[in-house]
XYZ file of C-alpha atoms in Angstrom:
507
model
C -7.864 1.106 -11.085
C -10.331 2.928 -13.657
C -12.752 0.223 -13.921
C -12.739 -0.936 -10.482
C -13.390 3.125 -9.476
C -16.280 2.859 -11.921
C -17.976 0.067 -10.466
C -17.515 1.590 -6.975
C -19.226 4.867 -8.222
C -22.432 3.063 -9.691
C -22.848 0.973 -6.271
C -22.516 4.266 -4.716
C -25.097 5.613 -6.336
C -27.202 2.733 -5.201
C -26.230 3.077 -1.786
C -27.084 6.749 -1.805
C -30.610 5.661 -2.920
C -30.479 2.816 0.406
C -29.181 5.174 2.492
C -32.112 8.075 1.828
C -30.053 10.603 0.235
C -33.042 11.116 -2.042
C -34.890 12.127 1.445
C -32.737 15.163 1.721
C -34.873 18.275 0.978
C -34.046 19.563 -2.748
C -36.696 22.232 -2.547
C -34.796 25.752 -2.981
C -34.572 26.642 0.445
C -31.606 29.331 1.208
C -31.693 29.182 4.613
C -30.234 25.364 5.306
C -26.857 24.243 3.718
C -27.430 20.523 3.022
C -24.118 18.740 3.766
C -22.801 15.083 3.966
C -19.511 13.470 5.311
C -18.890 9.825 5.493
C -17.646 9.379 9.171
C -19.798 10.475 12.198
C -18.822 12.213 15.154
C -17.775 9.292 18.254
C -18.749 11.473 20.822
C -19.958 15.243 21.981
C -17.215 16.030 24.543
C -15.123 18.605 23.232
C -12.361 18.130 26.011
C -11.976 14.357 25.147
C -12.559 13.795 21.466
C -9.791 12.774 19.375
C -11.374 11.519 16.200
C -11.101 14.206 13.155
C -15.049 13.382 12.656
C -15.616 14.847 16.317
C -13.802 17.777 16.112
C -15.215 18.761 12.641
C -18.744 18.783 14.266
C -17.808 20.183 17.528
C -15.942 23.077 16.040
C -19.420 24.262 14.574
C -20.490 24.192 18.027
C -18.140 25.081 20.666
C -15.445 28.131 20.739
C -12.032 28.177 22.423
C -10.346 31.617 23.839
C -8.789 32.145 20.399
C -8.462 29.890 17.158
C -5.675 29.769 14.330
C -6.770 31.221 10.817
C -5.698 29.982 7.501
C -2.452 31.432 7.583
C -1.708 29.905 10.857
C -2.082 33.291 12.953
C -3.770 33.619 16.372
C -6.990 35.392 15.934
C -10.118 36.338 18.392
C -12.776 33.871 19.200
C -13.982 34.008 23.022
C -11.392 36.564 24.145
C -11.145 39.757 21.723
C -7.460 40.349 23.349
C -4.324 38.899 25.139
C -1.156 39.486 26.633
C 1.787 38.006 28.111
C 3.198 39.631 31.174
C 7.101 40.766 30.656
C 8.646 37.732 32.569
C 6.283 35.370 30.509
C 4.548 33.930 33.562
C 1.312 35.506 33.279
C -1.570 35.633 30.350
C -4.342 37.779 30.580
C -7.307 37.395 28.283
C -10.343 39.910 28.108
C -13.294 38.363 26.894
C -15.940 39.249 24.486
C -18.837 40.973 26.112
C -21.204 39.940 23.658
C -19.978 35.948 24.020
C -22.926 33.935 24.936
C -23.458 29.886 25.227
C -26.650 28.940 23.023
C -28.857 28.995 25.963
C -28.343 32.880 26.006
C -26.244 33.085 29.258
C -23.132 35.095 28.798
C -19.646 33.536 28.751
C -17.697 34.707 31.830
C -14.397 34.192 33.554
C -15.846 31.606 35.779
C -16.839 29.301 32.727
C -13.185 29.862 31.278
C -11.766 28.849 34.520
C -13.772 25.716 35.126
C -13.140 24.680 31.567
C -9.635 24.624 32.371
C -9.599 23.043 35.867
C -11.825 20.397 34.299
C -9.078 19.947 31.315
C -6.196 19.620 34.088
C -8.206 17.232 36.185
C -6.905 13.787 35.122
C -9.964 12.100 35.877
C -11.288 13.840 32.726
C -8.728 12.299 30.508
C -8.921 15.302 28.483
C -7.069 15.030 25.107
C -5.197 18.134 25.407
C -4.292 18.186 28.808
C -0.468 17.912 28.710
C -0.392 21.350 26.615
C -1.581 22.976 29.944
C 0.414 21.656 32.714
C 2.321 24.842 33.165
C -0.781 26.457 34.546
C -0.380 27.105 38.180
C -3.628 28.978 39.137
C -6.437 31.016 37.254
C -7.660 34.373 38.388
C -11.098 35.867 37.490
C -10.818 39.312 38.624
C -13.583 40.466 37.123
C -16.479 38.480 34.508
C -14.672 39.677 31.412
C -11.365 38.960 32.855
C -9.162 35.608 32.965
C -5.340 35.831 34.292
C -3.316 32.305 33.830
C -0.686 32.372 36.057
C 2.310 29.889 34.632
C 4.933 27.927 36.347
C 7.389 28.772 33.653
C 7.242 30.843 30.282
C 5.207 28.943 27.604
C 5.476 30.388 24.468
C 2.951 27.685 22.782
C 0.352 27.693 25.323
C -1.818 30.364 23.202
C -1.868 28.224 20.054
C -2.695 25.108 22.350
C -5.818 27.452 23.418
C -7.320 27.623 19.920
C -7.976 24.056 19.787
C -11.658 22.943 20.036
C -9.881 20.521 22.756
C -9.575 23.592 24.733
C -13.243 24.728 24.002
C -15.121 26.723 26.835
C -17.865 25.453 28.258
C -20.391 26.436 30.730
C -19.572 26.115 34.539
C -22.924 24.898 35.343
C -23.033 22.028 32.741
C -19.845 20.754 34.199
C -21.278 21.210 37.811
C -24.432 19.181 36.465
C -22.242 16.428 34.803
C -23.817 16.983 31.345
C -20.684 17.269 29.189
C -20.982 14.893 26.400
C -24.853 14.270 26.765
C -25.803 18.022 25.966
C -23.883 19.910 23.552
C -23.820 23.701 24.919
C -21.291 25.782 23.265
C -20.934 29.640 22.398
C -20.134 28.851 18.313
C -22.032 29.657 15.403
C -24.161 26.832 15.593
C -26.469 24.649 17.942
C -27.167 20.724 17.706
C -30.689 20.183 17.706
C -30.533 16.630 16.824
C -28.125 13.997 16.473
C -28.740 10.293 15.097
C -25.447 8.678 15.317
C -23.728 7.424 11.829
C -26.973 8.811 10.116
C -27.984 12.490 10.703
C -27.077 15.963 12.472
C -29.229 18.829 12.616
C -27.871 22.161 13.671
C -29.614 25.467 13.525
C -27.965 29.016 13.792
C -26.864 30.243 17.108
C -28.970 33.421 17.149
C -26.737 34.704 20.164
C -23.290 33.972 18.533
C -20.964 36.928 18.832
C -19.545 36.566 15.642
C -23.145 36.184 14.164
C -25.446 36.749 12.155
C -24.473 33.182 10.328
C -24.838 33.238 6.537
C -27.514 30.241 6.647
C -30.195 29.563 9.212
C -28.994 25.878 9.455
C -27.149 22.985 8.415
C -28.292 19.505 7.761
C -25.767 16.694 7.701
C -26.154 13.423 6.281
C -23.781 10.551 6.944
C -22.854 8.362 4.120
C -20.052 6.007 4.505
C -19.357 5.783 0.826
C -17.913 8.900 -0.414
C -18.988 8.009 -3.977
C -22.582 8.141 -2.769
C -21.715 11.497 -1.543
C -20.544 12.463 -5.033
C -23.594 11.287 -6.518
C -25.814 13.186 -4.046
C -23.466 16.489 -5.315
C -24.006 15.942 -8.988
C -28.074 15.626 -8.552
C -27.543 18.682 -6.221
C -29.259 16.780 -3.315
C -26.368 18.251 -1.026
C -24.898 21.646 -0.900
C -21.419 20.953 0.772
C -19.487 17.733 1.564
C -16.348 16.743 3.413
C -14.248 14.336 1.391
C -11.133 12.343 2.920
C -10.500 9.690 -0.087
C -8.510 11.184 -2.776
C -9.983 8.565 -5.177
C -13.399 10.522 -5.146
C -11.949 13.771 -4.395
C -9.801 13.620 -7.664
C -13.240 13.327 -9.645
C -14.607 16.565 -8.526
C -13.106 19.047 -10.634
C -14.730 16.786 -14.060
C -17.950 18.103 -12.651
C -19.005 21.421 -14.355
C -21.393 22.119 -11.557
C -18.989 21.546 -8.494
C -15.834 23.167 -6.905
C -13.157 21.360 -5.057
C -11.340 23.141 -2.360
C -8.142 21.468 -1.888
C -5.435 22.464 0.641
C -2.483 20.734 2.163
C -3.004 20.179 5.729
C -0.640 19.670 8.980
C -2.181 16.505 9.918
C 0.353 13.493 9.011
C -0.189 9.839 7.944
C 1.881 7.552 10.310
C 2.684 3.883 10.991
C 2.783 3.810 14.964
C 5.027 1.244 16.106
C 4.523 -0.155 19.670
C 8.012 0.222 21.216
C 7.074 -1.480 24.563
C 6.159 -4.674 22.593
C 8.608 -7.049 21.554
C 10.523 -6.862 19.161
C 9.877 -3.284 18.569
C 11.386 -2.778 21.901
C 14.939 -2.933 20.067
C 15.946 0.083 18.219
C 17.547 -1.888 15.323
C 14.149 -3.486 14.627
C 12.388 -0.399 14.461
C 15.091 1.476 12.383
C 14.895 -1.771 10.111
C 11.174 -1.114 9.778
C 12.021 2.939 8.914
C 14.524 1.522 6.480
C 12.445 -1.008 4.716
C 9.578 1.363 3.954
C 9.012 2.964 0.600
C 7.327 6.232 1.789
C 6.514 7.507 -1.591
C 5.180 4.289 -2.989
C 2.683 4.194 -0.130
C 1.420 7.626 -0.714
C 1.405 7.030 -4.415
C -0.443 3.543 -4.160
C -2.918 4.965 -1.199
C -3.475 8.104 -2.262
C -2.667 8.806 -5.841
C 0.223 10.900 -4.934
C -1.947 13.494 -3.478
C 0.407 14.706 -0.607
C 4.069 14.611 -0.167
C 6.353 12.548 2.092
C 6.636 14.129 5.634
C 9.082 13.828 8.616
C 7.605 14.292 12.258
C 7.195 18.265 11.655
C 4.423 19.234 9.066
C 4.454 23.032 9.812
C 6.210 24.513 6.933
C 8.216 26.938 8.591
C 9.627 24.186 10.768
C 9.836 21.309 8.922
C 13.208 19.587 7.796
C 13.811 17.965 4.505
C 12.859 14.472 4.778
C 15.846 13.436 2.984
C 18.073 14.777 5.642
C 16.114 12.435 8.200
C 17.078 8.760 9.018
C 16.584 6.295 6.395
C 14.013 8.122 3.966
C 15.418 6.532 1.177
C 14.411 2.905 1.281
C 17.332 0.453 1.681
C 16.393 -3.195 2.280
C 19.709 -4.602 2.378
C 20.517 -1.965 5.497
C 17.064 -3.149 6.912
C 18.135 -6.566 6.566
C 21.567 -6.403 8.200
C 19.705 -4.430 11.449
C 17.504 -7.093 11.709
C 20.251 -9.515 11.760
C 22.160 -7.587 14.501
C 18.970 -7.251 16.368
C 18.728 -11.110 16.582
C 15.629 -11.416 14.151
C 17.387 -12.349 10.838
C 14.450 -14.808 10.117
C 11.843 -11.751 10.986
C 8.862 -11.829 13.319
C 4.964 -11.731 12.857
C 2.982 -8.810 13.984
C -0.527 -7.366 13.823
C -1.258 -3.890 12.448
C -4.328 -2.011 13.017
C -6.519 0.400 10.933
C -9.900 2.392 10.954
C -12.223 1.748 8.334
C -13.133 4.833 6.702
C -10.746 7.071 8.960
C -8.784 7.556 7.084
C -10.225 5.903 3.768
C -6.649 5.046 2.830
C -5.904 3.399 5.648
C -6.435 -0.078 4.499
C -4.645 0.577 1.264
C -1.441 1.936 3.714
C -1.745 -1.134 5.342
C -1.306 -3.346 2.145
C 1.606 -1.748 0.725
C 3.838 -1.416 4.170
C 2.537 -5.434 4.480
C 4.276 -6.178 1.046
C 7.234 -4.241 1.720
C 7.907 -5.252 5.260
C 7.533 -9.285 3.903
C 10.902 -8.251 2.041
C 12.754 -8.442 5.438
C 10.759 -11.116 7.121
C 7.974 -9.419 8.819
C 4.846 -11.071 8.578
C 2.076 -8.474 9.099
C -1.559 -9.350 9.891
C -4.203 -6.499 8.846
C -6.905 -5.956 11.411
C -9.414 -3.312 10.317
C -11.473 -1.918 12.750
C -14.798 0.390 13.170
C -13.713 3.761 14.363
C -14.870 3.752 17.682
C -13.283 0.373 18.599
C -10.003 1.555 16.833
C -10.067 4.817 18.939
C -10.438 2.581 22.126
C -7.394 0.205 21.362
C -5.416 3.218 20.215
C -6.171 5.298 23.224
C -4.990 2.026 25.372
C -1.837 1.534 23.268
C -3.362 -2.014 22.548
C -1.711 -2.509 19.341
C 1.904 -4.033 17.897
C 1.530 -1.363 15.133
C -1.495 1.321 14.031
C -2.299 2.899 10.956
C -2.945 6.328 11.823
C -3.749 9.640 10.733
C -2.851 12.099 13.525
C -3.749 16.103 13.894
C -0.977 18.456 13.343
C -0.688 22.078 15.053
C 0.448 25.418 14.385
C 3.386 24.916 16.889
C 5.709 21.782 17.498
C 5.197 21.560 21.199
C 1.453 21.750 21.108
C 1.598 19.107 18.318
C 3.525 16.686 20.365
C 4.124 16.872 23.901
C 1.048 14.967 24.635
C 3.189 11.951 22.950
C 6.900 12.983 23.475
C 7.171 14.117 26.890
C 7.302 12.263 30.093
C 4.245 13.941 31.617
C 2.157 13.455 28.042
C -1.030 12.435 28.659
C -0.973 10.242 25.332
C 2.236 8.387 26.544
C 0.140 5.217 26.652
C -0.419 5.458 23.031
C 3.568 6.604 22.025
C 5.008 4.007 24.249
C 8.269 5.642 24.162
C 10.255 8.432 25.625
C 14.030 9.115 26.235
C 15.571 11.896 28.098
C 16.552 13.672 24.821
C 13.215 13.973 23.778
C 11.745 15.287 26.670
C 14.443 17.881 27.116
C 14.184 19.081 23.328
C 10.605 19.658 23.864
C 11.236 21.312 27.426
C 13.538 23.974 25.920
C 11.560 24.288 22.923
C 8.819 25.173 25.129
C 10.421 27.768 27.264
C 12.413 29.273 24.268
C 11.247 32.750 23.102
C 13.347 33.464 20.125
C 11.751 31.768 16.720
C 15.305 31.000 15.210
C 16.471 29.116 18.326
C 13.238 27.251 18.828
C 13.671 25.986 14.858
C 16.966 24.858 15.959
C 15.846 22.911 18.904
C 12.796 21.563 17.214
C 15.015 20.413 13.993
C 17.039 18.470 16.541
C 13.937 17.349 17.981
C 12.965 15.871 14.652
C 16.228 14.557 13.673
C 16.390 12.288 16.823
C 12.764 11.088 16.877
C 12.980 10.075 13.368
C 16.562 8.326 14.217
C 14.874 6.284 17.197
C 11.903 5.705 15.295
C 8.888 5.036 17.452
C 6.706 5.568 14.523
C 7.316 5.628 11.048
C 6.061 9.070 9.757
C 4.799 8.577 6.068
C 3.152 11.625 4.292
C 1.087 14.711 4.655
C -2.066 15.064 2.231
C -4.630 17.268 1.656
C -8.073 18.543 2.883
C -10.961 18.336 0.686
C -14.268 19.927 0.733
C -16.658 19.754 -2.313
C -19.712 22.172 -3.174
C -22.052 23.446 -5.204
C -20.995 26.581 -7.120
C -23.664 28.765 -5.520
C -22.390 28.247 -2.053
C -19.989 30.893 -1.008
C -17.617 32.120 1.537
C -16.202 28.767 2.922
C -12.336 29.163 3.807
C -10.249 25.915 3.661
C -7.116 25.956 6.494
C -4.263 23.726 7.278
C -5.985 22.695 10.086
C -8.725 21.449 8.547
C -11.551 23.012 10.444
C -15.136 23.781 9.192
C -15.590 26.510 11.239
C -16.077 29.064 8.563
C -19.322 27.056 7.770
C -20.518 29.883 10.226
C -20.463 32.406 7.285
C -21.294 30.464 4.333
C -24.276 31.754 2.113
C -26.096 29.940 -0.578
C -27.113 31.767 -3.755
C -30.079 31.317 -5.782
């Protein structure tokens, strides 16, 4: 592996030159943060985007009502305060009077109402729509006050509102139909230029309520090979980089001039089965696949052991010890017996899809799983796709199996209701639901006692692992690398880059 990586690094340096990394300004200019990442955004509509690469960009431009900090606590964003009514059926926000969109217009309760009505409109196909189905109506008693009237108590809704998929956008832009073409938010930066798969140029939003920013702008270069990014960091052509490949990230600490930021994240690597397609329609086939997979070997081979095996819940305070879940210790004989009982003793053929570059470990994960499943007669064909093609197929549920890296959230309901409830807007991606999962999710949503919620979601996690619509593999780390004169970046378990708004560059 060492020789392979050395060759890859050399080819990466060549690629850096080919891609024009050298054209990034190397003049001493503390006002602009020169940055790089390997995967570009696939779109600019904050309500629709699901790809991590899109969310990382949009978090710099748009703001939600609230956000979660590095400790997963709810903190102010556009809203300065919030309060639930005693019966839990009304949630009132007071907006920051200084909050302005990047064109200078004030953010008002009318914009908040229009944004959530857009999210709730099925025609929008909003990624987080299922999080907000308890909203019965929205009142705007004055420009700085918004009241959400709920059909039932909904504890997780506040966490759901912290996501960029719940960003507040201008009502005027919704009316004009320009969301997704013009990126006008109230966040720390505004998007001046986007050359897809090449470059983004952002400038400081002088009207940002959280301002001033620590830099005047950010120039982001898209360099598909992360070894090229490391080469550009070494030669100080870039100041800051988002890394996804553990093979590259683990080299950063060897560089005296660079700093690696490495934190565990809530997102999870998973093998998604499609239980609407034969033979995954059979419970015993899905369970056999779960029993046949050695999750630790997948983690060790694809991610150099950079992470830990996980069940469905990745929130530290809520997660069950994976050893307590169904078939987390590999058992090939049990897998073969289950296949035989299901009528597939000779196995079957299927295709697994993955996205090139997101995550960088996708192909390696697929290869390890292909080898492991071959032991029970499952012949797996691997089909790697460009990210935008993969996302389209994924959203349509058009796959037998899919290697995925899916986002985690600070609350189990917010994290999973779009998949594992009957009203979930990504049910087409999950392709499985049962009364038990739906009931557990609804109970967890309404319960206000933290201890009781933990019990409910532990039952949910155990059941989900047992019915095996997906095979959860592992959680990993968020990696960013920076020059040592860059200060102020705060990594978080959600992976957000929002704190770039306060980053400074020393001499």
